[in-house]
Short mmCIF file of C-alpha atoms and ligand atoms in Angstrom, two decimals:
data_model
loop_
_atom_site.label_atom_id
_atom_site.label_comp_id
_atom_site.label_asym_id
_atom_site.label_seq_id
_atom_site.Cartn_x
_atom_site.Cartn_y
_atom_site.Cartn_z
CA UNK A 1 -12.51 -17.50 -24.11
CA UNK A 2 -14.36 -14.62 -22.38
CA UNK A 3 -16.05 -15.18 -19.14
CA UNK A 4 -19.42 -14.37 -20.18
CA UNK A 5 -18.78 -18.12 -22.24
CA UNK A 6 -17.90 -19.36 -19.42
CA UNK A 7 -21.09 -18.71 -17.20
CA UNK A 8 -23.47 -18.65 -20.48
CA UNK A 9 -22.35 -22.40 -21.59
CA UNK A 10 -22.30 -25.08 -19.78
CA UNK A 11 -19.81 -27.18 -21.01
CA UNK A 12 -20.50 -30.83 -18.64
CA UNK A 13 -23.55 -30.45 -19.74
CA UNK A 14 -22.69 -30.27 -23.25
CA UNK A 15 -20.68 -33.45 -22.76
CA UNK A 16 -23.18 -35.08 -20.66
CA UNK A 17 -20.74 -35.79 -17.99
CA UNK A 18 -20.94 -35.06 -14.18
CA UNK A 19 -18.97 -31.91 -12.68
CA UNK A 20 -16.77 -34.26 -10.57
CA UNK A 21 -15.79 -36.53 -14.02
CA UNK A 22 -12.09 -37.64 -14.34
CA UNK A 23 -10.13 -36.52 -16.96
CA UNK A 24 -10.24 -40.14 -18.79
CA UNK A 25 -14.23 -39.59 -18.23
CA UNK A 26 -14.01 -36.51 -20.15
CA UNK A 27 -12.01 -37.82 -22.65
CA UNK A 28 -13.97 -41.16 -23.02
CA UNK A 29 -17.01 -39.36 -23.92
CA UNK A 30 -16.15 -36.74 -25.98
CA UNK A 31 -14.47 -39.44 -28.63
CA UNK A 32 -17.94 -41.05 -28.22
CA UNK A 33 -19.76 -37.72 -28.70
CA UNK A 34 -17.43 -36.48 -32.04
CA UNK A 35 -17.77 -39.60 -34.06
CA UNK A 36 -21.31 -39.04 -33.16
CA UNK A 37 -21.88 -36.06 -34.32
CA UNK A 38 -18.49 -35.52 -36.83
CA UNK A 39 -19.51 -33.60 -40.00
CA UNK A 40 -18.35 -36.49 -42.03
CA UNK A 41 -20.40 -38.61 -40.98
CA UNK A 42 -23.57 -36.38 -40.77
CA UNK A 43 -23.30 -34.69 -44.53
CA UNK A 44 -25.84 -31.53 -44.53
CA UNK A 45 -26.93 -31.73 -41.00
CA UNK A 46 -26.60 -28.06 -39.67
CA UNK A 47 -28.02 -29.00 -36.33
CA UNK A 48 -25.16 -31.95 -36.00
CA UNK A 49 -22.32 -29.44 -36.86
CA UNK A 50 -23.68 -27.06 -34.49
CA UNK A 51 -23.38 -30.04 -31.55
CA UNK A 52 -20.00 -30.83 -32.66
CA UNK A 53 -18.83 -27.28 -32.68
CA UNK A 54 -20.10 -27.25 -29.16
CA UNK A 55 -18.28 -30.27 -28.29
CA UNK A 56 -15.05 -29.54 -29.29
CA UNK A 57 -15.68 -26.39 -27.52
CA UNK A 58 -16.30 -27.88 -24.47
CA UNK A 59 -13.45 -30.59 -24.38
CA UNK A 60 -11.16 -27.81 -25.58
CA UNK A 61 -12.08 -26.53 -22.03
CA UNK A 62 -12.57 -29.24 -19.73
CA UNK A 63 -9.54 -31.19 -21.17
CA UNK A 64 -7.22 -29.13 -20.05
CA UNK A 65 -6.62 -28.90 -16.20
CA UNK A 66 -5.75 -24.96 -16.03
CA UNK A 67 -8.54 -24.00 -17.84
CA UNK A 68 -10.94 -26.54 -16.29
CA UNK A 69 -9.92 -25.21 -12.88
CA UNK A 70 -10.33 -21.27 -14.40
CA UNK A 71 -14.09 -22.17 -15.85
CA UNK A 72 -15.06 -23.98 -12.75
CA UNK A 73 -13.63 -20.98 -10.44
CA UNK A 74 -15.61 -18.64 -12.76
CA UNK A 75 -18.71 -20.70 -12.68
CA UNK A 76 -18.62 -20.76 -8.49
CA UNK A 77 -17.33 -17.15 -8.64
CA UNK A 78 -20.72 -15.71 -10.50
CA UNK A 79 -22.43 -18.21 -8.61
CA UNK A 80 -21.62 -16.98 -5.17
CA UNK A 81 -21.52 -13.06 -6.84
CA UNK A 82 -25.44 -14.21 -7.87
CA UNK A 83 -26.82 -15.29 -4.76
CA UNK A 84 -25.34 -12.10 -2.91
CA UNK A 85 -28.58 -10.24 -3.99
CA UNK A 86 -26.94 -7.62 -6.10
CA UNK A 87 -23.63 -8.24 -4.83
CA UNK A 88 -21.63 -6.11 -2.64
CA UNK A 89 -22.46 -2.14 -3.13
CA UNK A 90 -25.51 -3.47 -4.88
CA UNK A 91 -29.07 -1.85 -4.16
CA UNK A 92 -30.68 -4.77 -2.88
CA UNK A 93 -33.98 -3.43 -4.20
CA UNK A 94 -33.57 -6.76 -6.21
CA UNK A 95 -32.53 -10.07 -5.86
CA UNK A 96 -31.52 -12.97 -7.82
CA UNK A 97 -32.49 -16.83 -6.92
CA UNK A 98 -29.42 -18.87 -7.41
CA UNK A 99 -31.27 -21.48 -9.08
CA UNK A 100 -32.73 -19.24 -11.51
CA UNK A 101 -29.62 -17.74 -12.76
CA UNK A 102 -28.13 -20.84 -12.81
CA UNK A 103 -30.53 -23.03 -15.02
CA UNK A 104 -30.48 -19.55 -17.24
CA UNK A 105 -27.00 -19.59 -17.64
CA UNK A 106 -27.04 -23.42 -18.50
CA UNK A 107 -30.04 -22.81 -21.08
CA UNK A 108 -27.57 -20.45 -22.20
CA UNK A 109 -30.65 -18.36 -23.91
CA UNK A 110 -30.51 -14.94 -21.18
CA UNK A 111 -28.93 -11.88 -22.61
CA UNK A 112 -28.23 -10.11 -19.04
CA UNK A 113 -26.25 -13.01 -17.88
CA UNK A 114 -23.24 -11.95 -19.10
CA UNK A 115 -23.35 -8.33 -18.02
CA UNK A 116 -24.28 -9.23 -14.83
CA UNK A 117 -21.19 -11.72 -14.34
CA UNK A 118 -18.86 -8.76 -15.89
CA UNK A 119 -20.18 -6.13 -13.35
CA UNK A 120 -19.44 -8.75 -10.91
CA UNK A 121 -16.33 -9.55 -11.82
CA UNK A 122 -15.43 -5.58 -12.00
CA UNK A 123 -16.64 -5.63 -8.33
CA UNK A 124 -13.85 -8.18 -7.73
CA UNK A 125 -15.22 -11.40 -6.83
CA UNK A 126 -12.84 -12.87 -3.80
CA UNK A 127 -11.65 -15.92 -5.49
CA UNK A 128 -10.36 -14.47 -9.02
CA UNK A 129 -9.09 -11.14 -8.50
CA UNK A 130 -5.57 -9.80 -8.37
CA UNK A 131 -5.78 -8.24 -5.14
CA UNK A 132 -3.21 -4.92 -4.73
CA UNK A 133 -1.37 -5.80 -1.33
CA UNK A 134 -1.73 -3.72 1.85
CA UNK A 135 0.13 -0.64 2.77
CA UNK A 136 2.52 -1.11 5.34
CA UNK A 137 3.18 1.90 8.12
CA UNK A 138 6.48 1.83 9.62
CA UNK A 139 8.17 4.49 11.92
CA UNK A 140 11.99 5.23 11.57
CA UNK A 141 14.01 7.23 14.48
CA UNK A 142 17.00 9.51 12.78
CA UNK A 143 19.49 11.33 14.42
CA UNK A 144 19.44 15.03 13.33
CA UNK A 145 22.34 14.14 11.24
CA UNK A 146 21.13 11.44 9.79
CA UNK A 147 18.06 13.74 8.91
CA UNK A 148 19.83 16.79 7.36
CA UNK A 149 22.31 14.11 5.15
CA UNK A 150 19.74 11.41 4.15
CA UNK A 151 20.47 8.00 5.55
CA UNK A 152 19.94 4.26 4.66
CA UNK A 153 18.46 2.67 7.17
CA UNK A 154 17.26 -1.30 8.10
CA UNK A 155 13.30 -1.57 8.38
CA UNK A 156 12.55 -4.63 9.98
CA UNK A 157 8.54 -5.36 8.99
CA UNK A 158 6.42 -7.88 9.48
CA UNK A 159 3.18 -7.87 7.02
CA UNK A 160 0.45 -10.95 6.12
CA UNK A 161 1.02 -12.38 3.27
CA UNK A 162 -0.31 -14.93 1.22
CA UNK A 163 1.12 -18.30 2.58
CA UNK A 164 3.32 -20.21 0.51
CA UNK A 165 3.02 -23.47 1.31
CA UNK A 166 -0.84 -23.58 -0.07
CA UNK A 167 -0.87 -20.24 -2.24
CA UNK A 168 -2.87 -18.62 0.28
CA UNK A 169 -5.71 -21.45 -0.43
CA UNK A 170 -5.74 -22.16 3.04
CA UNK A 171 -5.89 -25.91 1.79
CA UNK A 172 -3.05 -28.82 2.46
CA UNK A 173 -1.12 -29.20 -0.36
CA UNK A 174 -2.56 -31.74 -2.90
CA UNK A 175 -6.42 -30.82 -1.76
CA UNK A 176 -8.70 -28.03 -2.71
CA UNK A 177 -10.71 -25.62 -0.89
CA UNK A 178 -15.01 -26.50 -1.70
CA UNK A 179 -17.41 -24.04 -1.80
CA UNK A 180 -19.43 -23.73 1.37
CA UNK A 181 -22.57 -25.56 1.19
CA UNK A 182 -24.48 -23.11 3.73
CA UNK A 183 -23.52 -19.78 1.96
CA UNK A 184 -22.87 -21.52 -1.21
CA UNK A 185 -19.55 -19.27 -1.28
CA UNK A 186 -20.86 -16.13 -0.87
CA UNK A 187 -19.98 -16.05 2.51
CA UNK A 188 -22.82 -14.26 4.03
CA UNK A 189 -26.37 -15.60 4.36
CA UNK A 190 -29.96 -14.08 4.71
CA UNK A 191 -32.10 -13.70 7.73
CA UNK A 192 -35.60 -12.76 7.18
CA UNK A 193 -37.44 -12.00 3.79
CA UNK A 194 -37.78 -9.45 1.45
CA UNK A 195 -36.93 -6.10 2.05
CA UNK A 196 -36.44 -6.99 5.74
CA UNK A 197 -33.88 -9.41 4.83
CA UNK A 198 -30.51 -9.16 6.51
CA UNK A 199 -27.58 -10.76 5.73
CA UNK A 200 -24.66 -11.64 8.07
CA UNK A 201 -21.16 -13.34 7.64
CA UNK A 202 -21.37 -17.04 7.38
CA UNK A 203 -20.91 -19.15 10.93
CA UNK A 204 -20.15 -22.21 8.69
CA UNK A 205 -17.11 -20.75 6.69
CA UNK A 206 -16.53 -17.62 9.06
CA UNK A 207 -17.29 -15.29 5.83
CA UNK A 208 -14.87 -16.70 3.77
CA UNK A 209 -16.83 -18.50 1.07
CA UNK A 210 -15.14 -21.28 1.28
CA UNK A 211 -14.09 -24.70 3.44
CA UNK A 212 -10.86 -25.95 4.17
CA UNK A 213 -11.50 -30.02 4.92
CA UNK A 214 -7.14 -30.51 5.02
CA UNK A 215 -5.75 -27.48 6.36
CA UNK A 216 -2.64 -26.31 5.46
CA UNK A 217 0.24 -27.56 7.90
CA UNK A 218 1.83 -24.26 7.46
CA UNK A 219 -1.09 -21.51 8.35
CA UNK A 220 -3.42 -24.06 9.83
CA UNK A 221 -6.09 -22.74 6.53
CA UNK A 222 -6.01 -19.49 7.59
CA UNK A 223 -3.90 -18.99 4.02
CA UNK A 224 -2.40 -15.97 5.92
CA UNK A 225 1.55 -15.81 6.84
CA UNK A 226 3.30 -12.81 8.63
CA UNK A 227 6.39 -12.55 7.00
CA UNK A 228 8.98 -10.70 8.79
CA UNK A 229 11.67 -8.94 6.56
CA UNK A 230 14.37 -6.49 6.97
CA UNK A 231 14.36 -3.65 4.26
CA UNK A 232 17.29 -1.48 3.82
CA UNK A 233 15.37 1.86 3.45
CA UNK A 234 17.22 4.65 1.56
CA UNK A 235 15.44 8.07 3.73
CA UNK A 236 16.35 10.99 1.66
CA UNK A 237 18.11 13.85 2.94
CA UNK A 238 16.38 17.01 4.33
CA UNK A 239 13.37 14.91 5.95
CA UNK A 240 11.81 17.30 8.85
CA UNK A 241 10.69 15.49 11.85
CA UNK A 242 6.96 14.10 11.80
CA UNK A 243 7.54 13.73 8.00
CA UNK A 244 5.88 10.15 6.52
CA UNK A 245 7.37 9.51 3.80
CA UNK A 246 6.09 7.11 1.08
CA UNK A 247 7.80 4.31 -0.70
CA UNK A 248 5.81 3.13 -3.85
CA UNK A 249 5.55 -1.07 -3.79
CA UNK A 250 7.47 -1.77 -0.69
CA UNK A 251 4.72 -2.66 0.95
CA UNK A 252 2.31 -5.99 1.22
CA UNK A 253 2.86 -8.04 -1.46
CA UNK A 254 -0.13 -8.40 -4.09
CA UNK A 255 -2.38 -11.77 -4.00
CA UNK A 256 -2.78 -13.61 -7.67
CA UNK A 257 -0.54 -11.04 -9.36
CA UNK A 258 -1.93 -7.97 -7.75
CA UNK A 259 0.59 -5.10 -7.25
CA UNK A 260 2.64 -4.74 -3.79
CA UNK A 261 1.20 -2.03 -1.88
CA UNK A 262 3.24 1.12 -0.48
CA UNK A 263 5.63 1.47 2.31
CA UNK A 264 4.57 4.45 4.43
CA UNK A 265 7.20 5.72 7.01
CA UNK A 266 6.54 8.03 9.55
CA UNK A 267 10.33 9.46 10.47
CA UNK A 268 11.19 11.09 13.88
CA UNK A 269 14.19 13.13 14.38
CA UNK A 270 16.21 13.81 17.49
CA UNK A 271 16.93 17.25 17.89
CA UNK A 272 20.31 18.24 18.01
CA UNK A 273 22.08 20.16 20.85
CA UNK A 274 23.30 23.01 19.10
CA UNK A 275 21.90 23.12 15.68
CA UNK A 276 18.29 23.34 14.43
CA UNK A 277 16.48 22.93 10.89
CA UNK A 278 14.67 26.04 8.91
CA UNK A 279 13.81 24.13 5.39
CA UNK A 280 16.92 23.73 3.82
CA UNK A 281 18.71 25.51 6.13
CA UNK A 282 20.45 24.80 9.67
CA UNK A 283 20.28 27.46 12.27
CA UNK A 284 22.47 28.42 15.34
CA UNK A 285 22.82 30.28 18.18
CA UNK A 286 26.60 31.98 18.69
CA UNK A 287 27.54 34.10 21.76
CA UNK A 288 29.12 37.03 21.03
CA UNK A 289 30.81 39.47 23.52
CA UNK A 290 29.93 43.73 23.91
CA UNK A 291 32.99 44.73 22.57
CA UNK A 292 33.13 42.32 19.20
CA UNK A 293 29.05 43.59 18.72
CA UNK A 294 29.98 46.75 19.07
CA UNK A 295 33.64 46.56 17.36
CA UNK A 296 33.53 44.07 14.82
CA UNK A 297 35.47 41.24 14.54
CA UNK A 298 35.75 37.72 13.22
CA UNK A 299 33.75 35.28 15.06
CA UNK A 300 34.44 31.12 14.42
CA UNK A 301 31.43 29.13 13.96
CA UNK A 302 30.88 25.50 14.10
CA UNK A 303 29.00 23.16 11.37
CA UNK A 304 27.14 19.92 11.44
CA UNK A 305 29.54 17.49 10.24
CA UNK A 306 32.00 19.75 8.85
CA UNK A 307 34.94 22.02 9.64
CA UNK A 308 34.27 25.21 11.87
CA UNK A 309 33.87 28.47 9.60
CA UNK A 310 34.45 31.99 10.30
CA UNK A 311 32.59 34.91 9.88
CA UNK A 312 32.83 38.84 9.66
CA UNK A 313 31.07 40.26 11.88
CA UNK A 314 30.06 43.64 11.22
CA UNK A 315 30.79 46.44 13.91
CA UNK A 316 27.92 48.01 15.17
CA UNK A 317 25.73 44.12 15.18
CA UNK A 318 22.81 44.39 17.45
CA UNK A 319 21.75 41.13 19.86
CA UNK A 320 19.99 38.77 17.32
CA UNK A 321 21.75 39.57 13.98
CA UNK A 322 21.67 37.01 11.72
CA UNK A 323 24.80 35.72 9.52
CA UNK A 324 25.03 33.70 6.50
CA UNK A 325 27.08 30.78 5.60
CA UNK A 326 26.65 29.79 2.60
CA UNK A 327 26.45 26.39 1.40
CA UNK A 328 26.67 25.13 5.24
CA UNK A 329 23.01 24.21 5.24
CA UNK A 330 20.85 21.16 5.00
CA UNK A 331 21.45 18.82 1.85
CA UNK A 332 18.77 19.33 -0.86
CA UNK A 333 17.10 16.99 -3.13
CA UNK A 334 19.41 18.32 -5.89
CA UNK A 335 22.77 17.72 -4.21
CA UNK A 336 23.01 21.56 -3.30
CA UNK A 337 23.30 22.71 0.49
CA UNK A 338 21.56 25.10 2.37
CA UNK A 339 22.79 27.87 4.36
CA UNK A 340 23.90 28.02 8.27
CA UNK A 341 21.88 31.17 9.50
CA UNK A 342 24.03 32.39 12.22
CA UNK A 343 22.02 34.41 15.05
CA UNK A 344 23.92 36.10 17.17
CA UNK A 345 23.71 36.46 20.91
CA UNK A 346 25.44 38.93 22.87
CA UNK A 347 25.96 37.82 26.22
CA UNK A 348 26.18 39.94 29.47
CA UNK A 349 28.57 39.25 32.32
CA UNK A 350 26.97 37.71 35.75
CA UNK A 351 30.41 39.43 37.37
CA UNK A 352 32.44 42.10 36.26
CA UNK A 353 35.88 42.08 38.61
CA UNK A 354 39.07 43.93 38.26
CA UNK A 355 40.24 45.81 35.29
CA UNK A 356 37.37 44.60 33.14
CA UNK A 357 35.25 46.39 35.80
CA UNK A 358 37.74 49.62 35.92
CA UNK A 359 37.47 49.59 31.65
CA UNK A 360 33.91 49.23 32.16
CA UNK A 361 33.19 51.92 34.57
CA UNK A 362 35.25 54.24 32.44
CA UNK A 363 33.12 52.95 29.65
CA UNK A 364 30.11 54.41 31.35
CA UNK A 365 31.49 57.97 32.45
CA UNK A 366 32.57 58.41 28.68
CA UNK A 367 29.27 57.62 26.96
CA UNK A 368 27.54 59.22 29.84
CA UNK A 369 26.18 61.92 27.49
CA UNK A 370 24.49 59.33 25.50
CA UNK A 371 20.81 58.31 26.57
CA UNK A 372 19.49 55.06 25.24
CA UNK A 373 16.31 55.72 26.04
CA UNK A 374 15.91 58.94 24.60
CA UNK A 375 14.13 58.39 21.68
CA UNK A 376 11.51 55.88 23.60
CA UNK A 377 10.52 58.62 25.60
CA UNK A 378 10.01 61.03 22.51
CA UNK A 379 8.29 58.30 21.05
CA UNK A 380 6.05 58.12 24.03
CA UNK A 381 5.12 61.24 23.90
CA UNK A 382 3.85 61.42 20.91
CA UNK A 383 6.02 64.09 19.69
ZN1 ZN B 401 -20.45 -20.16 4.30
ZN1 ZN B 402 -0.96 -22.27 4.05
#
């Protein structure tokens, strides 16, 4: 059953019964109807067979609730998609009377009909649509260890969602939502004529199409619930600060089968005292002394979150070297770690006192012969 049957035919009419019948109505006069019109008892009569074949069609509709309630939703659906003049993104350099479209759908004899209801219907008409749920932005604070590791933290998130108690109907349990009368569901109405027509939102049904008589004890009609929920929220390692991560279908859940949205997170990270980040690699700052820059040595370095390391350092290492430890780094998508870039800093005494200032001045008397700035003064020169 496609739904261009289901606005071309009009199936209560075909039984002759109003659109409000019960189902004992329904049934009542389609026994009637089929003896009527049953092949056996009207041999060679094309034009009975026809009316029984539309019959059966009919009650094989209307009989059953579900797909009463679907054809009746599709019929008020193309109805309210009709009267919007073109529909929403539509030109409105045409327009449609509801009551033409309607008595052409029931004659059943206009070829557009159909195409019209499907471009509708692609368009996504409010009341049959899966509708994808909302994304969701969260933020997430991380310590900087928590960053360079990966960490599983709780979200706590509260999002609308389609109320429960009522399906997101809006409507008290055991009652439906009816079509507004004023917008006749399309939940905006015209001011005005012709191309100076305007169309606003509904006062009667505040835009939505439809009226709630019983509301729903639960959202009062609105059909809307915030849901509050707690997510435990895997954040990879290596995020940098700033970073928004995105988590496919964690967030808003779908309406009428539509797909959950996504789960943005924007993640902050505290910086760290000592360390810092470089991609996949940590950086620090180590003090070194005169003597192990200019002799050499073996300098200890701490990690994040691991035992200290030590490194050679080279004689001869100027103020802002930097060293390599492998493997000391970041954590990367793969598993494999980053380096620890090691900068050295070599730090200058506020006070020299005592024999450090005695090995110091001696220092200076036997590299006396050495200028420094030698070569800057060449330089500046130009020679
Ligand atoms: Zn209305
Ligand atoms: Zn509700």
């Amino acid at each position: 059953m496609s739904g261009k049957d289901y606005v071309e035919k009009d199936y209560y009419k075909v039984l002759g019964v109003p659109k409000d019948a019960s189902a004992t109505e329904i049934k009542k006069t389609y026994r009637k109807l089929a003896r009527e019109f049953h092949p056996d008892a009207n041999k060679g009569d094309t034009k009975a067979e026809e009316r029984f074949k539309d019959i059966s069609e009919a009650y094989d509709v209307l009989s059953d609730e579900k797909r009463r309630k679907e054809y009746d939703e599709a019929r008020t659906l193309f109805a309210n998609g009709g009267f919007r003049s073109g529909g929403p993104g539509g030109t409105g350099s045409y327009s449609f009377d509801f009551g033409d479209l309607f008595n052409g759908s029931q004659g059943g004899g206009s070829g557009g009909i159909g195409d019209v209801f499907g471009g509708l219907f692609n368009r996504g008409g409010r009341q049959a649509q899966p509708r994808r749920g909302s994304d969701v932005e969260t933020e997430v604070t991380l310590s900087f260890e928590e960053a360079v590791d990966g960490a599983t933290v709780p979200l706590r998130m509260t999002s609308q969602a389609p109320c429960r108690l009522c399906n997101g109907t809006g409507a008290k349990s055991g009652t439906t939502p009816r079509v507004c009368p004023t917008c006749v569901g399309s939940g905006t109405v015209s001011r005005g004529q012709g191309a100076f027509a305007l169309s606003e939102p509904c006062r009667d049904c505040r835009g939505r199409g439809m009226i709630v008589d019983d509301p729903c004890t639960d959202c009062h009609g609105s059909g809307r619930a915030s849901s509050a929920r707690t997510m435990q929220v895997r954040i990879p390692a290596g995020v940098q600060d700033a970073q928004r991560i995105r988590l496919k279908g964690k967030g808003a859940q779908g309406e009428r089968g539509g797909q959950p949205g996504d789960l943005y997170v924007t993640v902050h990270v505290d910086p760290h005292p000592v360390f810092g980040r470089k991609g996949d690699n940590l950086t620090v700052t180590v003090p070194v002394t005169f003597p192990e820059a200019a002799l050499g040595g073996t300098i200890e370095v701490p990690t994040l979150n691991g035992p200290s390391v030590k490194l050679k350092l080279p004689p001869g290492s100027a103020n802002g070297l930097t060293l390599r430890a492998r493997g000391k780094g970041a954590t990367r998508k793969d598993g494999t770690r980053g380096d620890l870039l090691v900068t050295v800093e070599v730090v200058v005494p506020q006070t020299v006192t005592g024999d450090a200032l005695t090995a110091l001045e001696q220092y200076r008397e036997a590299t006396a012969s050495d200028d420094p700035r030698a070569a800057l003064f060449r330089a500046a020169k130009g020679a």
